[in-house]
């Protein structure tokens, strides 16, 4: 058992500090209010010191108050021998849960840029926003994920409903559609999902990560929404400038669609595989139709119909060359019902000095025509097709690239710093900065009564603030403010009335 | 026990649909892959139909395969009698967990506007972004919330660490500071938090809700960061145009600061209460200092020092009149160490036709100088002050106001709709819309081979799309596109090369 000693100030009037000796560190953070009942604390009123020790778990009756004020040294010494309070402090590890992480301000800037770009693409394609709770009723997620069901995080049964953290954004979307009887919807959703990935099978994967999903629900003419999803994948991956990429379609699914759904003979399907092994989307389909064994086979033509249609649309979108077929690709999740696709970055590094990276899939999607029906009491289905962008992987690529090139990231957007060269100018600085804030200008100052001018200017250089306004005795006397450009250190005096307009002019020019 | 019948397509090549009769609906969604092992499914290879029934919970050994192809009718009939598959379907309730909700596209638009406004204010004050995981190690949250600790959501022990969903954004921030030994930071964080609020004690409160926090950590000259936090509260509440508001400071805390920390006699503190009962910030403090019983009392002057300083700064920020003292206000959470404050909306409705609303607190904050030290192994403290905006309440006010005034909300940002008056123009529409998307224009079309023109135009009117581009036989022959303004129904013909430029010009003018 780990035992610790902590000193805390009491939170109650007329009290001095209190020493706490919890027997179990985890059970007590040292806050007296949560370790003792108020009547017990009342016994110590007016005393300067107290030693509390014992079993600090609730109920609070278990707390012992042994020594007050003059007896504290004795008690402390006795306990120190017995409990070794100072030693094992390094055992107290502050960390985030396994597989999770904080995002630092630098990481947040990169993350936000990526998400902005992704969301603006989704909006460009007419998608509406939607949000769902982080957890669902456990039964909503049951039997949706096949082999992966064991990776769902369940909440503890604390009375009431049994809940699970969402595993993806697709199942909650289908639940939303069924619950609200929505038959048609194009929505995007950016949010965190949670998966209890085992670190042995998936090194470096996070257990909490962000997904960006775009989905089209509804009964439409074939392959039009499917083609748009692939177009969106291409727009996002091009827009993020991640280097060359390819979208791989699962051949197993394509074959199944043709054979099981369109009734194509298995031999004919396998003959088609001879073609699709060669990379190259539409030209490939054209080649196939020039093969008399296929083009003169009515069954083959019908079986190939959807594929032909899809590649026609992809050609019109100018992205057919980005699509290829893959024999090894298979649906990871149970709910997919059609062809699935995955976007992979190609391994040629953009710059010679960069290390080649193996990042695997950065986006995936497919059709799931049966999922909504699993929620609907009458089994009514709403056909759906969608895609999910794996922003964590994209994020780590962009982050690594920025590190390689030593790019400096600004973590604030502050435009103006309010500085003074003199002492006792806090009041003037506060008045001035309030004027800037009220005019919508992003401004900071130092929370010091008398900061040094050099410290203030250094702060601007270090954090990338472009402008400094300086107010001192001289400026106050002359009714002006000095406006300084951090980049070239040029200073001009401006009347107070014109200051905001001049700053806005400078900011709009830069 | 609820029993159901469902029909699903098999996911494997050469299979036809499979009928599943799970004994317990919750245990099986009807997906054969999760109900049978692959070898068992293999037995059915090449057959068109299968009936599976029995106890479908894993282990999969419990699954029975009884009838294939020709025997299916017999098996189905027998089971139908025995299991009553069709009847109790209405018992299956699709819902979100208690205390949570989905946000519809309309609600998302309102939410995003509010969050944008809040975040832009935080950035105006130089805050950096930060993100922390949705859950923390359970011990990180232990004993931080006093009476409210029972409201923390714990995750189920599925092996490994014991985890809890975060209860607020403040404790994770303090954990981040201690973990990374950060001594100074101004950060904002927008994120969801989870509290197992009991509906009997808190009607209408959500168990999942969004918080917007701004905090200043670090050792600074007194009351400057505190005043900025209050300024931010005022800027946000003014900016959101929620009507008149007031920030109430807990008198209990102010009194404690003066008596316990500055050594003011309790009688003198209570004399000050005579003053602060009257609403009115800085003038109040001035009045106090004119009272000879206080101004000639050295102890009183010292005790009042921080309060005087704070109101000086609030006056410079132009917000002193927004602050008043409240005797009933008390810290809800254990970790606050100084004066706490809460913003409340005043009940006068902005418009006569609106109902007066009782919305309570919409923002709160205070000082928590001891929290970081609770995480630090050596107990090193980092003084902190911050605020939290209760966006859920603000959101419900704005939503209600929009309903009252019948404001229509656009849920997409689509700028242009690509339409055709003729049949067989899908290919031309797809080519055209790809051009628009690639030029960064937000565009939509109908996922139909041959939609009616009227349907297309109605869609634009209903969803607020301002522009329509129309391509038909005539336009194609003349090499032009018709550009139609939805508002005034005016149409002009534009050459294809000039289309994007003309659209961008129109959009920038509107």
JSON list of N, CA, C and O in Angstrom, two decimals, chain A residues 222-228 230 249 254 282 285 304-317 320 323 325 339 341:
[
{"chain": "A", "resi": 222, "resn": "UNK", "atom": "N", "xyz": [-28.96, 4.72, -59.47]},
{"chain": "A", "resi": 222, "resn": "UNK", "atom": "CA", "xyz": [-27.76, 4.01, -59.03]},
{"chain": "A", "resi": 222, "resn": "UNK", "atom": "C", "xyz": [-26.45, 4.76, -59.31]},
{"chain": "A", "resi": 222, "resn": "UNK", "atom": "O", "xyz": [-26.31, 5.41, -60.34]},
{"chain": "A", "resi": 223, "resn": "UNK", "atom": "N", "xyz": [-25.56, 4.64, -58.36]},
{"chain": "A", "resi": 223, "resn": "UNK", "atom": "CA", "xyz": [-24.15, 5.03, -58.48]},
{"chain": "A", "resi": 223, "resn": "UNK", "atom": "C", "xyz": [-23.87, 6.53, -58.48]},
{"chain": "A", "resi": 223, "resn": "UNK", "atom": "O", "xyz": [-22.71, 6.92, -58.47]},
{"chain": "A", "resi": 224, "resn": "UNK", "atom": "N", "xyz": [-24.93, 7.39, -58.47]},
{"chain": "A", "resi": 224, "resn": "UNK", "atom": "CA", "xyz": [-24.64, 8.83, -58.47]},
{"chain": "A", "resi": 224, "resn": "UNK", "atom": "C", "xyz": [-24.08, 9.25, -57.10]},
{"chain": "A", "resi": 224, "resn": "UNK", "atom": "O", "xyz": [-23.02, 9.86, -57.04]},
{"chain": "A", "resi": 225, "resn": "UNK", "atom": "N", "xyz": [-24.77, 8.90, -55.99]},
{"chain": "A", "resi": 225, "resn": "UNK", "atom": "CA", "xyz": [-24.19, 9.28, -54.69]},
{"chain": "A", "resi": 225, "resn": "UNK", "atom": "C", "xyz": [-22.84, 8.58, -54.42]},
{"chain": "A", "resi": 225, "resn": "UNK", "atom": "O", "xyz": [-21.94, 9.18, -53.84]},
{"chain": "A", "resi": 226, "resn": "UNK", "atom": "N", "xyz": [-22.72, 7.33, -54.89]},
{"chain": "A", "resi": 226, "resn": "UNK", "atom": "CA", "xyz": [-21.47, 6.59, -54.71]},
{"chain": "A", "resi": 226, "resn": "UNK", "atom": "C", "xyz": [-20.31, 7.33, -55.38]},
{"chain": "A", "resi": 226, "resn": "UNK", "atom": "O", "xyz": [-19.23, 7.47, -54.80]},
{"chain": "A", "resi": 227, "resn": "UNK", "atom": "N", "xyz": [-20.56, 7.81, -56.60]},
{"chain": "A", "resi": 227, "resn": "UNK", "atom": "CA", "xyz": [-19.51, 8.54, -57.31]},
{"chain": "A", "resi": 227, "resn": "UNK", "atom": "C", "xyz": [-19.16, 9.83, -56.58]},
{"chain": "A", "resi": 227, "resn": "UNK", "atom": "O", "xyz": [-17.98, 10.21, -56.49]},
{"chain": "A", "resi": 228, "resn": "UNK", "atom": "N", "xyz": [-20.18, 10.50, -56.02]},
{"chain": "A", "resi": 228, "resn": "UNK", "atom": "CA", "xyz": [-19.89, 11.75, -55.30]},
{"chain": "A", "resi": 228, "resn": "UNK", "atom": "C", "xyz": [-19.02, 11.48, -54.07]},
{"chain": "A", "resi": 228, "resn": "UNK", "atom": "O", "xyz": [-18.13, 12.27, -53.76]},
{"chain": "A", "resi": 230, "resn": "UNK", "atom": "N", "xyz": [-16.75, 9.23, -53.73]},
{"chain": "A", "resi": 230, "resn": "UNK", "atom": "CA", "xyz": [-15.37, 9.04, -54.19]},
{"chain": "A", "resi": 230, "resn": "UNK", "atom": "C", "xyz": [-14.75, 10.38, -54.61]},
{"chain": "A", "resi": 230, "resn": "UNK", "atom": "O", "xyz": [-13.57, 10.64, -54.36]},
{"chain": "A", "resi": 249, "resn": "UNK", "atom": "N", "xyz": [-10.66, -0.32, -54.46]},
{"chain": "A", "resi": 249, "resn": "UNK", "atom": "CA", "xyz": [-11.97, -0.93, -54.25]},
{"chain": "A", "resi": 249, "resn": "UNK", "atom": "C", "xyz": [-11.79, -2.41, -53.99]},
{"chain": "A", "resi": 249, "resn": "UNK", "atom": "O", "xyz": [-10.98, -3.07, -54.65]},
{"chain": "A", "resi": 254, "resn": "UNK", "atom": "N", "xyz": [-16.89, -6.35, -55.30]},
{"chain": "A", "resi": 254, "resn": "UNK", "atom": "CA", "xyz": [-17.33, -6.10, -56.68]},
{"chain": "A", "resi": 254, "resn": "UNK", "atom": "C", "xyz": [-17.79, -7.42, -57.29]},
{"chain": "A", "resi": 254, "resn": "UNK", "atom": "O", "xyz": [-18.86, -7.52, -57.89]},
{"chain": "A", "resi": 282, "resn": "UNK", "atom": "N", "xyz": [-11.18, 3.69, -65.81]},
{"chain": "A", "resi": 282, "resn": "UNK", "atom": "CA", "xyz": [-12.16, 3.67, -66.89]},
{"chain": "A", "resi": 282, "resn": "UNK", "atom": "C", "xyz": [-11.63, 2.96, -68.13]},
{"chain": "A", "resi": 282, "resn": "UNK", "atom": "O", "xyz": [-12.34, 2.22, -68.79]},
{"chain": "A", "resi": 285, "resn": "UNK", "atom": "N", "xyz": [-12.33, -0.57, -67.83]},
{"chain": "A", "resi": 285, "resn": "UNK", "atom": "CA", "xyz": [-13.71, -0.95, -68.10]},
{"chain": "A", "resi": 285, "resn": "UNK", "atom": "C", "xyz": [-13.96, -0.97, -69.60]},
{"chain": "A", "resi": 285, "resn": "UNK", "atom": "O", "xyz": [-14.60, -1.87, -70.14]},
{"chain": "A", "resi": 304, "resn": "UNK", "atom": "N", "xyz": [-21.84, -6.32, -65.25]},
{"chain": "A", "resi": 304, "resn": "UNK", "atom": "CA", "xyz": [-20.87, -5.23, -65.24]},
{"chain": "A", "resi": 304, "resn": "UNK", "atom": "C", "xyz": [-21.52, -3.85, -65.26]},
{"chain": "A", "resi": 304, "resn": "UNK", "atom": "O", "xyz": [-20.83, -2.84, -65.15]},
{"chain": "A", "resi": 305, "resn": "UNK", "atom": "N", "xyz": [-22.86, -3.83, -65.39]},
{"chain": "A", "resi": 305, "resn": "UNK", "atom": "CA", "xyz": [-23.57, -2.56, -65.61]},
{"chain": "A", "resi": 305, "resn": "UNK", "atom": "C", "xyz": [-23.26, -1.49, -64.58]},
{"chain": "A", "resi": 305, "resn": "UNK", "atom": "O", "xyz": [-22.91, -0.37, -64.93]},
{"chain": "A", "resi": 306, "resn": "UNK", "atom": "N", "xyz": [-23.38, -1.84, -63.29]},
{"chain": "A", "resi": 306, "resn": "UNK", "atom": "CA", "xyz": [-23.15, -0.86, -62.23]},
{"chain": "A", "resi": 306, "resn": "UNK", "atom": "C", "xyz": [-21.72, -0.34, -62.23]},
{"chain": "A", "resi": 306, "resn": "UNK", "atom": "O", "xyz": [-21.48, 0.85, -62.05]},
{"chain": "A", "resi": 307, "resn": "UNK", "atom": "N", "xyz": [-20.80, -1.29, -62.47]},
{"chain": "A", "resi": 307, "resn": "UNK", "atom": "CA", "xyz": [-19.39, -0.90, -62.48]},
{"chain": "A", "resi": 307, "resn": "UNK", "atom": "C", "xyz": [-19.12, 0.08, -63.62]},
{"chain": "A", "resi": 307, "resn": "UNK", "atom": "O", "xyz": [-18.40, 1.07, -63.45]},
{"chain": "A", "resi": 308, "resn": "UNK", "atom": "N", "xyz": [-19.74, -0.21, -64.76]},
{"chain": "A", "resi": 308, "resn": "UNK", "atom": "CA", "xyz": [-19.58, 0.67, -65.93]},
{"chain": "A", "resi": 308, "resn": "UNK", "atom": "C", "xyz": [-20.14, 2.06, -65.63]},
{"chain": "A", "resi": 308, "resn": "UNK", "atom": "O", "xyz": [-19.51, 3.08, -65.89]},
{"chain": "A", "resi": 309, "resn": "UNK", "atom": "N", "xyz": [-21.33, 2.06, -65.04]},
{"chain": "A", "resi": 309, "resn": "UNK", "atom": "CA", "xyz": [-21.99, 3.31, -64.69]},
{"chain": "A", "resi": 309, "resn": "UNK", "atom": "C", "xyz": [-21.10, 4.13, -63.74]},
{"chain": "A", "resi": 309, "resn": "UNK", "atom": "O", "xyz": [-20.86, 5.32, -63.95]},
{"chain": "A", "resi": 310, "resn": "UNK", "atom": "N", "xyz": [-20.61, 3.47, -62.71]},
{"chain": "A", "resi": 310, "resn": "UNK", "atom": "CA", "xyz": [-19.77, 4.15, -61.72]},
{"chain": "A", "resi": 310, "resn": "UNK", "atom": "C", "xyz": [-18.56, 4.77, -62.39]},
{"chain": "A", "resi": 310, "resn": "UNK", "atom": "O", "xyz": [-18.25, 5.94, -62.17]},
{"chain": "A", "resi": 311, "resn": "UNK", "atom": "N", "xyz": [-17.91, 4.01, -63.27]},
{"chain": "A", "resi": 311, "resn": "UNK", "atom": "CA", "xyz": [-16.70, 4.55, -63.90]},
{"chain": "A", "resi": 311, "resn": "UNK", "atom": "C", "xyz": [-17.01, 5.64, -64.91]},
{"chain": "A", "resi": 311, "resn": "UNK", "atom": "O", "xyz": [-16.19, 6.54, -65.12]},
{"chain": "A", "resi": 312, "resn": "UNK", "atom": "N", "xyz": [-18.18, 5.61, -65.50]},
{"chain": "A", "resi": 312, "resn": "UNK", "atom": "CA", "xyz": [-18.60, 6.73, -66.35]},
{"chain": "A", "resi": 312, "resn": "UNK", "atom": "C", "xyz": [-18.67, 8.02, -65.53]},
{"chain": "A", "resi": 312, "resn": "UNK", "atom": "O", "xyz": [-18.16, 9.06, -65.92]},
{"chain": "A", "resi": 313, "resn": "UNK", "atom": "N", "xyz": [-19.32, 7.92, -64.37]},
{"chain": "A", "resi": 313, "resn": "UNK", "atom": "CA", "xyz": [-19.47, 9.10, -63.51]},
{"chain": "A", "resi": 313, "resn": "UNK", "atom": "C", "xyz": [-18.11, 9.57, -62.97]},
{"chain": "A", "resi": 313, "resn": "UNK", "atom": "O", "xyz": [-17.84, 10.76, -62.90]},
{"chain": "A", "resi": 314, "resn": "UNK", "atom": "N", "xyz": [-17.28, 8.61, -62.62]},
{"chain": "A", "resi": 314, "resn": "UNK", "atom": "CA", "xyz": [-15.96, 8.97, -62.10]},
{"chain": "A", "resi": 314, "resn": "UNK", "atom": "C", "xyz": [-15.13, 9.67, -63.18]},
{"chain": "A", "resi": 314, "resn": "UNK", "atom": "O", "xyz": [-14.35, 10.57, -62.89]},
{"chain": "A", "resi": 315, "resn": "UNK", "atom": "N", "xyz": [-15.34, 9.26, -64.42]},
{"chain": "A", "resi": 315, "resn": "UNK", "atom": "CA", "xyz": [-14.64, 9.91, -65.53]},
{"chain": "A", "resi": 315, "resn": "UNK", "atom": "C", "xyz": [-15.11, 11.35, -65.70]},
{"chain": "A", "resi": 315, "resn": "UNK", "atom": "O", "xyz": [-14.30, 12.26, -65.87]},
{"chain": "A", "resi": 316, "resn": "UNK", "atom": "N", "xyz": [-16.43, 11.55, -65.62]},
{"chain": "A", "resi": 316, "resn": "UNK", "atom": "CA", "xyz": [-16.96, 12.91, -65.71]},
{"chain": "A", "resi": 316, "resn": "UNK", "atom": "C", "xyz": [-16.44, 13.78, -64.57]},
{"chain": "A", "resi": 316, "resn": "UNK", "atom": "O", "xyz": [-16.24, 14.98, -64.73]},
{"chain": "A", "resi": 317, "resn": "UNK", "atom": "N", "xyz": [-16.22, 13.18, -63.42]},
{"chain": "A", "resi": 317, "resn": "UNK", "atom": "CA", "xyz": [-15.66, 13.91, -62.27]},
{"chain": "A", "resi": 317, "resn": "UNK", "atom": "C", "xyz": [-14.14, 14.05, -62.37]},
{"chain": "A", "resi": 317, "resn": "UNK", "atom": "O", "xyz": [-13.52, 14.71, -61.52]},
{"chain": "A", "resi": 320, "resn": "UNK", "atom": "N", "xyz": [-11.36, 9.04, -62.41]},
{"chain": "A", "resi": 320, "resn": "UNK", "atom": "CA", "xyz": [-11.36, 7.59, -62.68]},
{"chain": "A", "resi": 320, "resn": "UNK", "atom": "C", "xyz": [-9.97, 6.99, -62.53]},
{"chain": "A", "resi": 320, "resn": "UNK", "atom": "O", "xyz": [-9.82, 5.86, -62.06]},
{"chain": "A", "resi": 323, "resn": "UNK", "atom": "N", "xyz": [-8.75, 5.40, -59.15]},
{"chain": "A", "resi": 323, "resn": "UNK", "atom": "CA", "xyz": [-9.41, 4.23, -58.56]},
{"chain": "A", "resi": 323, "resn": "UNK", "atom": "C", "xyz": [-8.78, 2.95, -59.09]},
{"chain": "A", "resi": 323, "resn": "UNK", "atom": "O", "xyz": [-8.55, 2.80, -60.29]},
{"chain": "A", "resi": 325, "resn": "UNK", "atom": "N", "xyz": [-8.50, -1.65, -58.21]},
{"chain": "A", "resi": 325, "resn": "UNK", "atom": "CA", "xyz": [-9.14, -2.75, -57.48]},
{"chain": "A", "resi": 325, "resn": "UNK", "atom": "C", "xyz": [-8.11, -3.50, -56.65]},
{"chain": "A", "resi": 325, "resn": "UNK", "atom": "O", "xyz": [-6.94, -3.57, -57.01]},
{"chain": "A", "resi": 339, "resn": "UNK", "atom": "N", "xyz": [-19.86, -2.48, -52.38]},
{"chain": "A", "resi": 339, "resn": "UNK", "atom": "CA", "xyz": [-18.43, -2.36, -52.61]},
{"chain": "A", "resi": 339, "resn": "UNK", "atom": "C", "xyz": [-17.83, -1.42, -51.56]},
{"chain": "A", "resi": 339, "resn": "UNK", "atom": "O", "xyz": [-18.38, -0.35, -51.32]},
{"chain": "A", "resi": 341, "resn": "UNK", "atom": "N", "xyz": [-14.43, 0.83, -50.25]},
{"chain": "A", "resi": 341, "resn": "UNK", "atom": "CA", "xyz": [-13.23, 1.44, -50.82]},
{"chain": "A", "resi": 341, "resn": "UNK", "atom": "C", "xyz": [-12.39, 2.07, -49.73]},
{"chain": "A", "resi": 341, "resn": "UNK", "atom": "O", "xyz": [-12.91, 2.45, -48.68]}
]
